[in-house]
């Protein structure tokens, strides 16, 4: 089984760009990623492309993968669109790794895009519940924030946690996002502001919910056989894990964690030969504040019920033991659905190659990305290792 | 690189089943596939699932992959939905092969489903052009049959071919489909009837267009390391090829062939170490009659312009040198978009395991499947070898 290496990654700014087409966004991210391959890369070097997109934006309705890759001149290589709701990008990365490990490709584009700001009323209405379960959640009136609100209610009821703990996620992630020039909501917020925000779906308020964004992100992966041709960096995909779960909350055993994340993390850690303690940073899927708390526990950063303590103690702050969402996360950097998972990989690339500016961590060796579809119906997790940094 | 083997495949009937849910269809195909694994298979044996669906039917809008796999109890394994318009199923098979060859999975479900008969007016309107290019074709009023009609016009203009040659595709495929109990339009049609049918988009008439269908199909693939645990049959995925192209016709160099098919075929033949002459049968993507003619040429069954001759001479009849679409093809068996590509693999399984009933060919060794997305924006091709049959 050949290893896959991350040789370049780039993205557009995330935000509201109703005047820009999805193809234009994709092209910008693609060019950004190519520019950042140290030794340069030719279009003809790319053997395959995987494109993640939810595709609710009503553009190219079928074949949206080939529709964006042809726009950058890649109108010949195998191109597959993958969709696992908000985890489309993470699964695109996983598929790119499989393509390389299979021996069927040496250089693969893992990418994602979404346009969320320029949608018709109907599509927006759909979107509010699109990533939850359709028949028993959306069609009965449950919004997507309502789904996560149920998890937040269960969590606050069960553990020593308060809405203020949820707000700490916003304060931390906005603090990080304010240092990220690509962030959609790149401003700081105080704990007071985050606590006082208007209610969306109790107990979740506005600052407990991420925006949805327009944007695109592209990661370029290469096999161990050819990585030398492109870069001296050695960013290895050390572990990959993925799992699915019941799409609807009501079918699950518990609202206090996502079993897909637990299963995927176990696989990814096992394949990478690491423990959560080995991680130097993580990008986790904080679509709602409660999701970041659950992620800490599902990913083994702490025991059940201890996530608020990590936030209160600053463990996941940029200067803490395990910085989480240095990019700003979905909350501040933004959430262009299909591009979110590959966007997380851009932060990994930035951190490992000293491109993270004011967010730069000191010589990280292991970084994790955690991308969730729906309310946990599918999760993709990757552990990346910077082989230049010794343990 | 480990080889992948086809150990089971099954499907629902294809047809109009507005009273059946997409989950129910998937479950039936899944159970059918599992039953046909000679040595039996447990749900816990399945490491991963790939689900192809266009998803225009308006059911689960995101995460439709996990939504169907959870329904059969597979709510834990990695599950990825892939979509490349009408080639979703073929790309699902390809991704399953990559998963196995990567060493990340031993037993993988490659599947597809679609519900086309129970759609709202809006969705139907979208559908008519959904698999063509959106901005320059659909939104300017070109229907999907209109797109293929342009290719048919170009072909009839350029070569010694008539609308009657197009009708021969319908006669042959309906003749085959009449022997397939799973076919949507399982009746014979005469050449006179096929020629006299009402016009849809000149020069294409009703018998030059396939129906769209409800249905699901599942193929189960296993690595060479574990195939012995499941079956004594040895149906190897000998070659895989895929490619993309400009989604819209206007951007292409020629209307007289699909370059994605040519490229994908070259790869698949090369990897399988075979020539078109070695094939004993093929399932090709005959969404419109012209598509089957172009496929003969793109796949190297004959020279450019000679496809009508193959039909006139009966070369691709069931008793010809290279039977094509013994299942009935999209024209007669039906076209449940995301399930079509995996449905082709069911025919391969039937032919290789003596389950094809009145359609049974005598000891085929090599069979090809050819699945096209849109008007050729993406193509996936597989060459299967029955290793029990010596050359």
XYZ file of C-alpha atoms in Angstrom:
782
model
C 0.000 0.000 0.000
C 1.666 3.195 -1.220
C 1.577 6.259 0.955
C -0.056 9.463 -0.212
C 1.503 12.874 0.410
C -0.001 16.340 0.416
C 2.027 18.401 -2.046
C -0.129 21.507 -2.370
C -3.366 23.032 -1.161
C -5.163 26.283 -1.798
C -8.528 27.922 -1.561
C -10.596 30.959 -2.296
C -11.672 33.223 0.498
C -14.836 31.835 2.061
C -17.730 34.312 2.097
C -20.740 35.568 0.217
C -19.860 36.097 -3.431
C -23.172 36.014 -5.288
C -21.521 37.608 -8.311
C -18.983 34.798 -8.730
C -19.705 31.515 -10.486
C -18.895 28.128 -9.010
C -16.523 27.464 -11.883
C -14.625 30.687 -11.219
C -14.326 29.829 -7.527
C -13.031 26.371 -8.342
C -10.490 27.743 -10.799
C -9.127 30.195 -8.226
C -8.679 27.443 -5.631
C -7.097 25.154 -8.220
C -4.608 27.784 -9.317
C -3.830 28.667 -5.710
C -3.117 25.020 -4.916
C -0.915 24.564 -7.998
C 1.080 27.710 -7.235
C 1.892 26.360 -3.829
C 3.469 23.143 -5.090
C 7.098 24.022 -4.435
C 8.585 22.482 -7.535
C 5.684 23.433 -9.764
C 3.106 21.181 -11.325
C 1.767 20.861 -14.847
C -1.853 20.240 -15.635
C -0.845 17.090 -17.483
C 0.667 15.700 -14.272
C -2.778 15.283 -12.748
C -4.089 11.748 -13.157
C -7.472 12.046 -11.520
C -9.832 14.472 -9.803
C -12.381 14.040 -7.052
C -14.838 16.867 -6.453
C -16.983 17.222 -3.342
C -20.173 19.233 -3.556
C -23.614 19.075 -2.049
C -24.887 20.775 -5.151
C -27.994 22.409 -3.738
C -27.020 25.661 -5.335
C -28.835 24.726 -8.535
C -25.955 25.073 -10.976
C -24.866 22.110 -13.043
C -27.314 19.532 -11.746
C -25.516 16.398 -12.804
C -21.791 16.074 -13.581
C -20.813 19.079 -11.495
C -17.389 17.476 -11.023
C -16.477 17.422 -14.717
C -18.152 20.847 -15.072
C -15.551 22.450 -12.802
C -12.522 20.432 -13.845
C -13.134 21.138 -17.539
C -13.121 24.829 -16.667
C -9.454 24.564 -15.650
C -8.559 22.429 -18.661
C -8.719 19.033 -16.966
C -11.341 17.717 -19.355
C -9.952 14.248 -19.832
C -8.891 12.694 -16.541
C -11.255 10.525 -14.501
C -13.346 12.915 -12.436
C -15.830 11.819 -9.796
C -18.205 13.945 -7.806
C -18.725 12.708 -4.260
C -21.440 13.924 -1.922
C -21.876 13.088 1.722
C -23.603 16.347 2.683
C -21.172 18.590 4.619
C -18.542 15.831 4.568
C -18.293 15.759 0.768
C -14.841 17.357 0.871
C -13.471 14.992 3.499
C -14.680 12.004 1.525
C -13.131 13.505 -1.606
C -9.779 13.510 0.194
C -10.309 9.928 1.294
C -11.151 8.854 -2.249
C -8.035 10.586 -3.546
C -5.957 8.634 -1.027
C -7.597 5.390 -2.158
C -6.887 6.229 -5.788
C -3.205 6.695 -4.979
C -2.921 3.665 -2.720
C -4.667 1.544 -5.367
C -1.840 2.254 -7.771
C -4.324 3.591 -10.314
C -3.129 7.200 -10.000
C -0.020 9.061 -8.890
C -1.245 12.646 -8.598
C -4.834 13.299 -7.583
C -6.837 16.449 -6.994
C -9.113 16.337 -3.939
C -11.401 19.296 -4.095
C -14.693 20.818 -3.159
C -16.873 23.800 -3.911
C -20.224 25.257 -3.015
C -22.295 28.309 -3.778
C -24.722 29.064 -0.964
C -25.429 32.780 -1.211
C -27.170 32.867 -4.568
C -30.005 30.431 -4.124
C -33.682 30.585 -4.878
C -36.165 30.612 -2.013
C -37.083 27.001 -2.537
C -33.530 25.833 -2.420
C -32.867 27.829 0.733
C -35.905 26.268 2.347
C -34.622 22.840 1.411
C -31.168 23.708 2.601
C -32.270 24.478 6.129
C -32.897 20.810 6.636
C -31.050 19.252 3.772
C -28.255 17.781 5.790
C -30.530 16.306 8.384
C -32.805 13.383 7.744
C -35.450 14.212 5.160
C -38.494 12.121 5.925
C -38.594 12.271 9.724
C -36.769 15.534 10.366
C -37.025 18.047 7.513
C -40.525 17.179 6.325
C -41.845 17.340 9.881
C -40.461 20.833 10.299
C -37.167 20.272 12.067
C -34.498 22.692 10.867
C -30.854 21.684 10.816
C -30.088 23.977 13.759
C -33.010 22.278 15.503
C -31.323 18.910 15.084
C -28.124 20.113 16.734
C -30.180 21.987 19.353
C -31.549 18.631 20.471
C -28.010 17.352 20.927
C -27.070 20.523 22.813
C -30.102 20.178 25.087
C -29.207 16.597 25.893
C -25.609 17.577 26.597
C -26.432 20.523 28.866
C -28.919 18.343 30.699
C -26.520 15.471 31.235
C -23.235 17.193 32.055
C -21.835 20.116 34.003
C -22.111 22.450 31.029
C -23.813 25.756 30.323
C -24.732 27.789 27.248
C -21.687 29.901 28.137
C -19.509 26.896 27.364
C -21.058 26.752 23.932
C -20.288 30.431 23.498
C -16.617 29.821 24.321
C -16.365 27.884 21.058
C -17.424 31.019 19.180
C -15.010 33.256 21.080
C -12.053 30.943 20.413
C -12.863 30.273 16.767
C -13.599 33.900 15.937
C -10.325 34.817 17.635
C -8.554 32.439 15.262
C -10.570 33.410 12.217
C -9.757 37.083 12.784
C -6.169 36.109 11.885
C -7.205 34.254 8.737
C -7.456 36.447 5.641
C -9.637 33.788 3.993
C -12.282 33.785 6.731
C -15.939 34.513 6.009
C -16.601 36.074 9.419
C -13.080 37.194 10.221
C -13.815 39.275 13.294
C -13.357 38.695 16.999
C -16.257 38.382 19.370
C -16.344 38.772 23.128
C -17.848 36.221 25.466
C -20.484 38.779 26.414
C -21.502 39.242 22.777
C -21.483 35.514 22.147
C -23.684 34.877 25.151
C -26.123 37.694 24.378
C -26.758 36.780 20.732
C -30.343 36.159 19.623
C -31.716 32.665 19.934
C -31.871 30.460 16.831
C -33.014 27.109 18.231
C -32.785 26.899 22.008
C -30.288 26.426 23.522
C -28.371 27.495 20.392
C -28.027 31.201 19.657
C -26.664 32.940 16.593
C -23.056 32.629 17.758
C -23.516 28.903 18.254
C -24.265 28.476 14.539
C -21.819 28.700 11.648
C -22.638 30.620 8.494
C -22.952 28.893 5.139
C -20.552 30.246 2.557
C -19.480 30.364 -1.040
C -16.035 29.021 -1.756
C -13.765 26.322 -3.111
C -10.713 24.466 -1.843
C -8.284 22.127 -3.557
C -5.697 19.735 -2.155
C -3.193 17.963 -4.375
C -1.991 14.556 -3.285
C 0.852 12.522 -4.739
C 2.090 8.981 -4.265
C 5.352 8.243 -2.456
C 6.751 7.211 -5.836
C 6.505 10.689 -7.330
C 6.401 13.088 -4.375
C 10.073 13.961 -4.883
C 9.250 15.442 -8.269
C 7.111 18.119 -6.685
C 8.340 19.142 -3.261
C 10.860 18.629 -0.500
C 8.048 18.867 2.057
C 6.960 15.522 3.464
C 3.354 15.808 4.560
C 2.126 12.246 4.726
C -1.467 11.111 4.998
C -0.674 8.921 7.976
C -4.162 7.706 8.758
C -7.584 7.716 7.177
C -10.833 6.783 8.843
C -14.458 7.031 7.807
C -17.765 5.708 8.993
C -21.480 6.233 8.598
C -24.395 6.150 11.013
C -28.155 6.472 11.019
C -28.938 9.709 9.227
C -31.772 10.646 11.588
C -31.187 11.387 15.268
C -34.167 9.365 16.418
C -32.600 6.097 15.290
C -29.439 6.553 17.308
C -28.541 5.121 20.694
C -27.374 8.454 22.059
C -27.475 12.178 21.345
C -24.314 12.689 23.406
C -21.789 11.872 20.713
C -21.446 10.850 17.079
C -20.668 7.176 16.707
C -19.462 7.747 13.133
C -16.761 10.056 14.494
C -15.746 7.566 17.173
C -15.458 4.732 14.664
C -13.655 6.828 12.067
C -11.222 8.197 14.652
C -10.387 4.742 15.913
C -9.548 3.644 12.369
C -7.536 6.776 11.584
C -5.494 6.643 14.805
C -4.888 2.944 14.367
C -3.662 3.304 10.796
C -1.497 6.300 11.719
C -0.140 4.581 14.813
C -0.896 7.610 16.973
C -2.998 8.515 19.984
C -4.924 11.737 20.452
C -2.058 12.798 22.750
C 0.278 12.821 19.764
C -1.732 15.440 17.908
C -0.373 18.971 17.707
C -3.517 20.537 16.258
C -6.886 19.632 14.840
C -9.487 21.110 12.536
C -12.849 19.823 13.740
C -16.324 20.181 12.279
C -17.919 22.948 14.377
C -21.069 23.543 12.313
C -22.714 24.297 15.641
C -20.918 24.959 18.917
C -22.175 21.716 20.426
C -20.552 19.858 17.523
C -17.100 21.038 18.628
C -17.725 19.853 22.191
C -18.901 16.460 20.994
C -15.899 16.258 18.657
C -13.450 16.693 21.564
C -15.026 13.682 23.236
C -15.628 11.532 20.155
C -12.042 12.133 19.027
C -10.665 11.192 22.440
C -9.272 14.614 23.352
C -10.945 14.190 26.759
C -13.397 11.956 28.597
C -17.180 12.244 28.213
C -18.523 15.421 29.734
C -15.107 17.073 29.997
C -15.166 19.119 26.794
C -16.311 22.321 28.543
C -13.318 21.994 30.860
C -10.938 21.959 27.865
C -12.464 25.192 26.627
C -12.486 26.867 30.052
C -8.839 25.932 30.600
C -7.767 27.078 27.150
C -6.398 23.664 26.187
C -7.696 24.108 22.645
C -6.652 27.758 22.347
C -3.860 28.506 19.877
C -1.357 28.546 22.757
C -2.876 25.531 24.494
C -1.760 21.917 24.414
C -4.013 21.006 21.501
C -5.087 23.983 19.382
C -8.391 23.319 17.643
C -9.654 25.176 14.601
C -6.741 27.560 14.207
C -8.281 28.412 10.835
C -11.349 29.824 12.553
C -13.332 26.646 11.937
C -16.700 26.550 10.254
C -17.886 29.192 12.731
C -15.555 31.971 11.627
C -13.660 30.760 8.564
C -16.997 29.692 7.097
C -18.777 26.654 5.730
C -18.993 26.295 1.948
C -20.429 22.775 2.359
C -18.558 20.714 -0.250
C -15.388 22.783 0.190
C -15.228 22.592 3.981
C -13.406 19.275 4.258
C -10.749 20.186 1.707
C -10.540 23.636 3.316
C -9.484 21.926 6.543
C -6.649 20.319 4.606
C -5.558 23.766 3.400
C -5.073 24.763 7.054
C -3.005 21.618 7.609
C -0.864 22.562 4.624
C -0.509 26.136 5.867
C 0.538 25.014 9.348
C 3.007 22.402 8.090
C 4.641 24.693 5.552
C 4.908 27.844 7.650
C 2.248 29.674 5.672
C -0.202 30.230 8.537
C 0.824 33.817 9.267
C -0.454 35.048 12.618
C -2.000 31.632 13.234
C 1.288 29.776 12.844
C 1.972 26.994 15.339
C 5.516 26.017 16.315
C 6.692 22.973 14.367
C 3.615 20.789 14.479
C 4.178 17.132 13.623
C 0.663 15.660 13.625
C -2.535 17.398 12.546
C -6.047 15.973 12.281
C -9.019 16.937 10.132
C -12.559 15.941 11.086
C -15.389 16.471 8.614
C -18.978 15.531 9.432
C -21.929 15.013 7.072
C -25.358 15.961 8.341
C -25.719 15.491 12.058
C -23.245 12.619 11.992
C -24.581 10.363 9.242
C -21.060 10.203 7.800
C -17.637 11.272 9.042
C -14.232 11.383 7.381
C -11.077 11.830 9.445
C -7.492 12.231 8.325
C -4.284 12.330 10.342
C -1.442 14.126 8.574
C 2.196 13.835 9.601
C 4.920 16.327 8.843
C 7.806 13.884 8.488
C 10.320 16.733 8.689
C 9.540 17.164 12.369
C 10.999 14.442 14.559
C 8.939 13.074 17.421
C -2.074 -3.923 -6.526
C -4.606 -6.509 -5.387
C -7.190 -7.730 -7.836
C -10.895 -7.261 -7.184
C -13.432 -9.989 -7.911
C -17.177 -9.835 -8.432
C -18.709 -12.248 -5.920
C -22.388 -11.341 -6.161
C -24.772 -8.989 -7.913
C -28.487 -8.428 -7.826
C -31.158 -5.926 -8.658
C -34.799 -5.036 -8.482
C -36.898 -5.107 -11.569
C -36.500 -1.793 -13.413
C -39.789 0.003 -14.048
C -42.275 2.523 -12.707
C -42.927 1.836 -9.045
C -44.232 5.094 -7.642
C -45.549 3.267 -4.586
C -42.111 1.956 -3.566
C -39.541 3.971 -1.622
C -35.923 4.325 -2.670
C -34.875 2.592 0.539
C -37.110 -0.376 -0.171
C -35.720 -0.689 -3.705
C -32.159 -0.570 -2.414
C -32.887 -3.209 0.225
C -34.348 -5.573 -2.352
C -31.300 -5.234 -4.608
C -28.959 -5.653 -1.637
C -30.688 -8.828 -0.474
C -30.756 -10.168 -4.015
C -27.013 -9.595 -4.368
C -26.235 -11.187 -1.004
C -28.362 -14.251 -1.765
C -26.368 -14.814 -4.921
C -23.000 -14.998 -3.167
C -22.492 -18.752 -3.410
C -20.939 -19.303 -0.018
C -23.129 -16.755 1.718
C -22.127 -13.397 3.129
C -22.774 -11.726 6.460
C -23.558 -8.071 6.810
C -20.512 -7.710 9.059
C -18.287 -8.910 6.215
C -18.895 -5.691 4.288
C -16.129 -3.156 4.845
C -17.368 -0.270 2.765
C -20.215 0.882 0.548
C -20.338 3.154 -2.483
C -23.724 4.357 -3.650
C -24.395 5.935 -7.035
C -27.387 8.198 -7.423
C -28.244 11.316 -9.333
C -30.670 12.156 -6.586
C -33.063 14.342 -8.529
C -35.982 12.393 -7.120
C -36.168 14.726 -4.155
C -35.802 12.171 -1.397
C -32.944 12.400 1.076
C -31.233 15.491 -0.305
C -27.837 15.021 1.286
C -26.351 11.759 2.546
C -28.528 9.575 0.344
C -25.789 6.940 0.483
C -25.907 6.444 4.244
C -29.702 6.796 4.060
C -29.996 3.605 2.020
C -27.206 1.612 3.637
C -28.566 2.262 7.134
C -31.867 0.827 5.928
C -30.219 -2.565 5.432
C -28.326 -2.362 8.708
C -24.998 -1.124 7.319
C -24.993 2.003 9.488
C -21.364 1.991 10.457
C -19.117 1.271 7.477
C -17.654 4.046 5.349
C -20.323 4.943 2.819
C -19.825 7.411 -0.015
C -22.360 8.661 -2.495
C -20.946 9.281 -5.943
C -22.683 11.140 -8.724
C -21.593 11.515 -12.296
C -25.085 11.850 -13.782
C -26.067 8.618 -15.575
C -22.593 7.173 -14.931
C -22.952 7.309 -11.139
C -23.219 3.527 -10.919
C -20.211 2.857 -13.118
C -18.099 5.247 -11.061
C -19.371 3.544 -7.898
C -17.982 0.268 -9.242
C -14.698 1.953 -10.072
C -14.444 3.447 -6.589
C -15.152 0.039 -5.045
C -12.287 -1.414 -7.085
C -9.993 1.386 -5.895
C -11.002 0.744 -2.285
C -10.053 -2.911 -2.647
C -6.848 -2.288 -4.562
C -5.830 0.334 -1.990
C -5.829 -2.315 0.707
C -8.271 -0.262 2.749
C -11.161 -2.696 2.276
C -11.656 -6.365 1.405
C -15.366 -6.542 0.649
C -17.090 -3.527 -0.896
C -20.635 -2.868 -2.016
C -20.919 -0.982 -5.330
C -24.487 0.081 -5.743
C -26.918 2.514 -7.246
C -30.533 3.510 -7.058
C -32.935 6.027 -8.520
C -36.588 6.930 -8.314
C -37.757 8.661 -11.470
C -41.485 8.005 -11.659
C -42.638 9.888 -8.558
C -41.267 13.363 -9.132
C -42.760 16.787 -8.857
C -43.295 18.834 -12.009
C -40.336 21.033 -11.255
C -37.996 18.138 -10.833
C -39.205 16.533 -14.038
C -38.618 19.774 -15.859
C -35.099 19.905 -14.476
C -34.568 16.280 -15.310
C -35.218 16.705 -19.005
C -31.955 18.511 -19.256
C -30.228 17.625 -16.071
C -27.630 15.386 -17.578
C -26.716 17.788 -20.281
C -24.879 21.004 -19.694
C -26.888 23.393 -17.557
C -25.900 26.900 -18.531
C -25.579 26.609 -22.290
C -27.892 23.686 -22.980
C -30.690 23.277 -20.434
C -31.242 26.937 -19.642
C -31.390 27.799 -23.331
C -34.109 25.210 -23.884
C -32.215 22.190 -25.146
C -33.686 18.959 -23.844
C -31.478 15.950 -23.227
C -32.956 14.141 -26.232
C -32.166 17.329 -28.180
C -28.512 16.997 -27.250
C -28.297 13.445 -28.577
C -30.400 14.439 -31.586
C -27.607 16.822 -32.576
C -25.132 13.962 -32.443
C -27.502 11.771 -34.467
C -27.930 14.508 -37.081
C -24.201 14.895 -37.433
C -23.761 11.135 -37.758
C -26.474 10.645 -40.370
C -25.079 13.572 -42.282
C -21.522 12.312 -42.244
C -21.856 8.573 -42.787
C -23.828 6.045 -44.792
C -26.479 5.746 -42.113
C -30.241 6.199 -41.935
C -32.852 6.599 -39.217
C -33.643 2.931 -39.868
C -30.190 2.048 -38.565
C -31.052 3.847 -35.361
C -34.267 1.842 -35.181
C -32.305 -1.401 -35.440
C -30.856 -0.666 -32.019
C -34.371 -0.637 -30.574
C -35.355 -3.850 -32.344
C -32.278 -5.712 -31.089
C -32.438 -4.392 -27.538
C -36.163 -4.939 -27.143
C -35.655 -8.464 -28.464
C -33.138 -9.041 -25.695
C -35.153 -7.249 -23.024
C -38.192 -9.364 -23.809
C -36.183 -12.270 -22.385
C -35.217 -10.354 -19.237
C -37.751 -10.636 -16.412
C -36.254 -7.501 -14.818
C -36.810 -5.287 -17.874
C -38.862 -2.098 -17.708
C -40.083 -2.341 -21.318
C -39.790 -6.095 -21.736
C -41.569 -6.439 -25.049
C -40.392 -6.987 -28.600
C -40.788 -4.396 -31.298
C -40.681 -4.785 -35.051
C -38.527 -2.682 -37.334
C -41.694 -1.236 -38.833
C -42.956 -0.145 -35.426
C -39.563 1.252 -34.450
C -39.336 3.271 -37.649
C -42.900 4.577 -37.456
C -42.751 5.809 -33.858
C -43.569 9.469 -33.165
C -40.777 11.972 -33.350
C -39.182 13.194 -30.099
C -36.293 15.339 -31.334
C -35.506 14.864 -34.994
C -34.011 12.560 -36.135
C -34.747 10.683 -32.886
C -38.152 9.109 -32.450
C -39.688 7.478 -29.398
C -38.009 4.142 -30.061
C -34.651 5.866 -30.279
C -34.991 7.050 -26.655
C -34.742 4.956 -23.507
C -37.233 5.320 -20.680
C -36.177 6.517 -17.246
C -36.953 4.043 -14.508
C -37.149 3.316 -10.821
C -34.806 0.661 -9.538
C -31.696 -0.344 -7.669
C -28.746 -2.618 -8.358
C -25.954 -3.879 -6.122
C -22.642 -5.542 -6.957
C -20.426 -7.036 -4.265
C -16.710 -7.026 -4.873
C -14.016 -8.789 -2.881
C -10.234 -8.719 -2.870
C -8.191 -11.629 -4.148
C -7.187 -12.253 -0.540
C -10.698 -13.140 0.586
C -12.564 -14.178 -2.562
C -12.167 -17.865 -1.658
C -14.284 -17.316 1.433
C -17.295 -16.440 -0.661
C -17.370 -18.270 -3.962
C -15.649 -20.674 -6.302
C -16.511 -18.385 -9.218
C -13.589 -16.290 -10.435
C -14.970 -13.138 -12.041
C -12.076 -10.726 -12.030
C -12.215 -7.020 -12.684
C -9.510 -7.234 -15.306
C -9.489 -3.627 -16.427
C -10.907 -0.309 -15.318
C -10.954 2.885 -17.308
C -12.568 6.261 -16.781
C -12.350 9.705 -18.261
C -14.169 13.005 -18.409
C -14.802 15.518 -21.170
C -16.399 18.891 -21.703
C -19.909 18.622 -20.311
C -21.453 20.686 -23.095
C -21.447 19.580 -26.722
C -20.447 22.967 -28.073
C -17.012 22.777 -26.461
C -16.082 19.486 -28.077
C -14.015 18.879 -31.172
C -16.511 16.472 -32.682
C -20.088 15.284 -32.316
C -19.194 11.996 -33.984
C -17.917 10.183 -30.915
C -17.329 10.547 -27.196
C -13.696 11.174 -26.386
C -14.281 10.169 -22.755
C -15.303 6.710 -23.964
C -12.294 6.429 -26.243
C -9.892 7.394 -23.469
C -11.556 5.218 -20.851
C -11.632 2.225 -23.219
C -7.964 2.587 -24.036
C -7.124 2.511 -20.323
C -9.429 -0.409 -19.576
C -8.180 -2.538 -22.473
C -4.593 -1.742 -21.615
C -4.981 -2.696 -17.971
C -6.887 -5.855 -18.857
C -4.419 -6.777 -21.574
C -7.177 -7.350 -24.096
C -8.357 -6.002 -27.433
C -11.954 -5.425 -28.460
C -11.649 -8.676 -30.429
C -11.250 -10.576 -27.181
C -14.623 -9.482 -25.843
C -17.460 -12.007 -25.775
C -20.196 -9.527 -24.918
C -20.708 -5.927 -23.879
C -23.294 -3.850 -22.073
C -23.108 -0.362 -23.580
C -24.844 2.862 -22.638
C -27.690 3.153 -25.175
C -29.614 6.035 -23.609
C -30.439 7.010 -27.183
C -30.000 4.812 -30.237
C -27.227 7.021 -31.592
C -25.314 6.428 -28.354
C -25.069 2.712 -29.087
C -23.728 3.390 -32.591
C -21.135 5.808 -31.249
C -20.206 3.302 -28.532
C -19.379 0.617 -31.112
C -16.906 3.012 -32.702
C -15.527 4.620 -29.536
C -14.997 1.165 -28.010
C -13.190 -0.068 -31.099
C -15.754 -2.674 -32.147
C -15.477 -1.259 -35.663
C -14.042 1.637 -37.615
C -15.662 5.084 -37.747
C -18.882 5.046 -39.719
C -19.191 1.259 -39.681
C -21.539 0.869 -36.706
C -24.666 0.616 -38.887
C -23.044 -2.257 -40.756
C -22.568 -4.180 -37.490
C -26.255 -3.814 -36.771
C -27.357 -4.697 -40.283
C -25.170 -7.807 -40.259
C -26.307 -8.914 -36.832
C -22.794 -8.859 -35.376
C -24.129 -7.490 -32.079
C -27.196 -9.742 -31.994
C -27.250 -12.399 -29.276
C -26.042 -14.975 -31.783
C -23.533 -12.627 -33.410
C -19.809 -12.376 -32.877
C -20.108 -9.697 -30.202
C -23.526 -9.586 -28.530
C -24.297 -6.116 -27.176
C -26.870 -5.353 -24.508
C -28.110 -8.873 -23.966
C -29.893 -7.445 -20.912
C -32.032 -5.244 -23.143
C -29.857 -2.205 -22.486
C -31.171 1.103 -21.271
C -33.692 1.019 -24.115
C -35.606 -2.040 -22.970
C -34.242 -3.099 -19.587
C -34.592 0.506 -18.478
C -32.563 3.389 -17.092
C -32.814 4.072 -13.368
C -29.989 6.622 -13.623
C -27.766 5.860 -10.611
C -28.540 2.138 -10.822
C -27.797 1.718 -14.526
C -24.041 1.173 -14.239
C -24.318 -1.381 -11.472
C -27.236 -2.958 -13.343
C -24.842 -3.601 -16.249
C -22.624 -5.487 -13.810
C -25.608 -7.632 -12.798
C -25.879 -8.760 -16.436
C -22.166 -9.616 -16.413
C -22.697 -11.665 -13.257
C -25.727 -13.401 -14.779
C -23.862 -14.279 -17.978
C -20.751 -15.513 -16.163
C -22.638 -17.638 -13.664
C -25.199 -19.199 -15.988
C -28.081 -17.222 -14.542
C -29.063 -15.397 -17.738
C -31.952 -17.715 -18.654
C -33.099 -17.283 -22.249
C -30.379 -14.655 -22.741
C -27.559 -17.012 -21.761
C -24.411 -16.866 -23.884
C -22.144 -19.893 -24.301
C -19.175 -19.691 -21.925
C -18.187 -16.070 -22.262
C -14.720 -15.203 -20.997
C -14.564 -11.413 -21.312
C -17.435 -8.969 -20.828
C -17.362 -5.176 -20.904
C -19.583 -2.563 -19.258
C -19.766 0.991 -20.574
C -21.567 3.651 -18.565
C -21.824 7.258 -19.753
C -22.681 10.385 -17.755
C -24.587 13.114 -19.546
C -23.790 13.286 -23.227
C -20.263 12.031 -22.572
C -18.998 14.322 -19.814
C -17.823 11.245 -17.928
C -17.456 7.573 -18.800
C -16.600 4.519 -16.730
C -15.645 1.243 -18.390
C -14.924 -2.133 -16.845
C -13.627 -5.313 -18.426
C -14.533 -8.450 -16.481
C -12.871 -11.810 -16.991
C -14.328 -15.170 -16.112
C -11.116 -16.948 -15.146
C -12.859 -20.323 -15.281
C -13.057 -20.070 -19.050
C -9.739 -20.659 -20.766
C -8.821 -18.518 -23.728
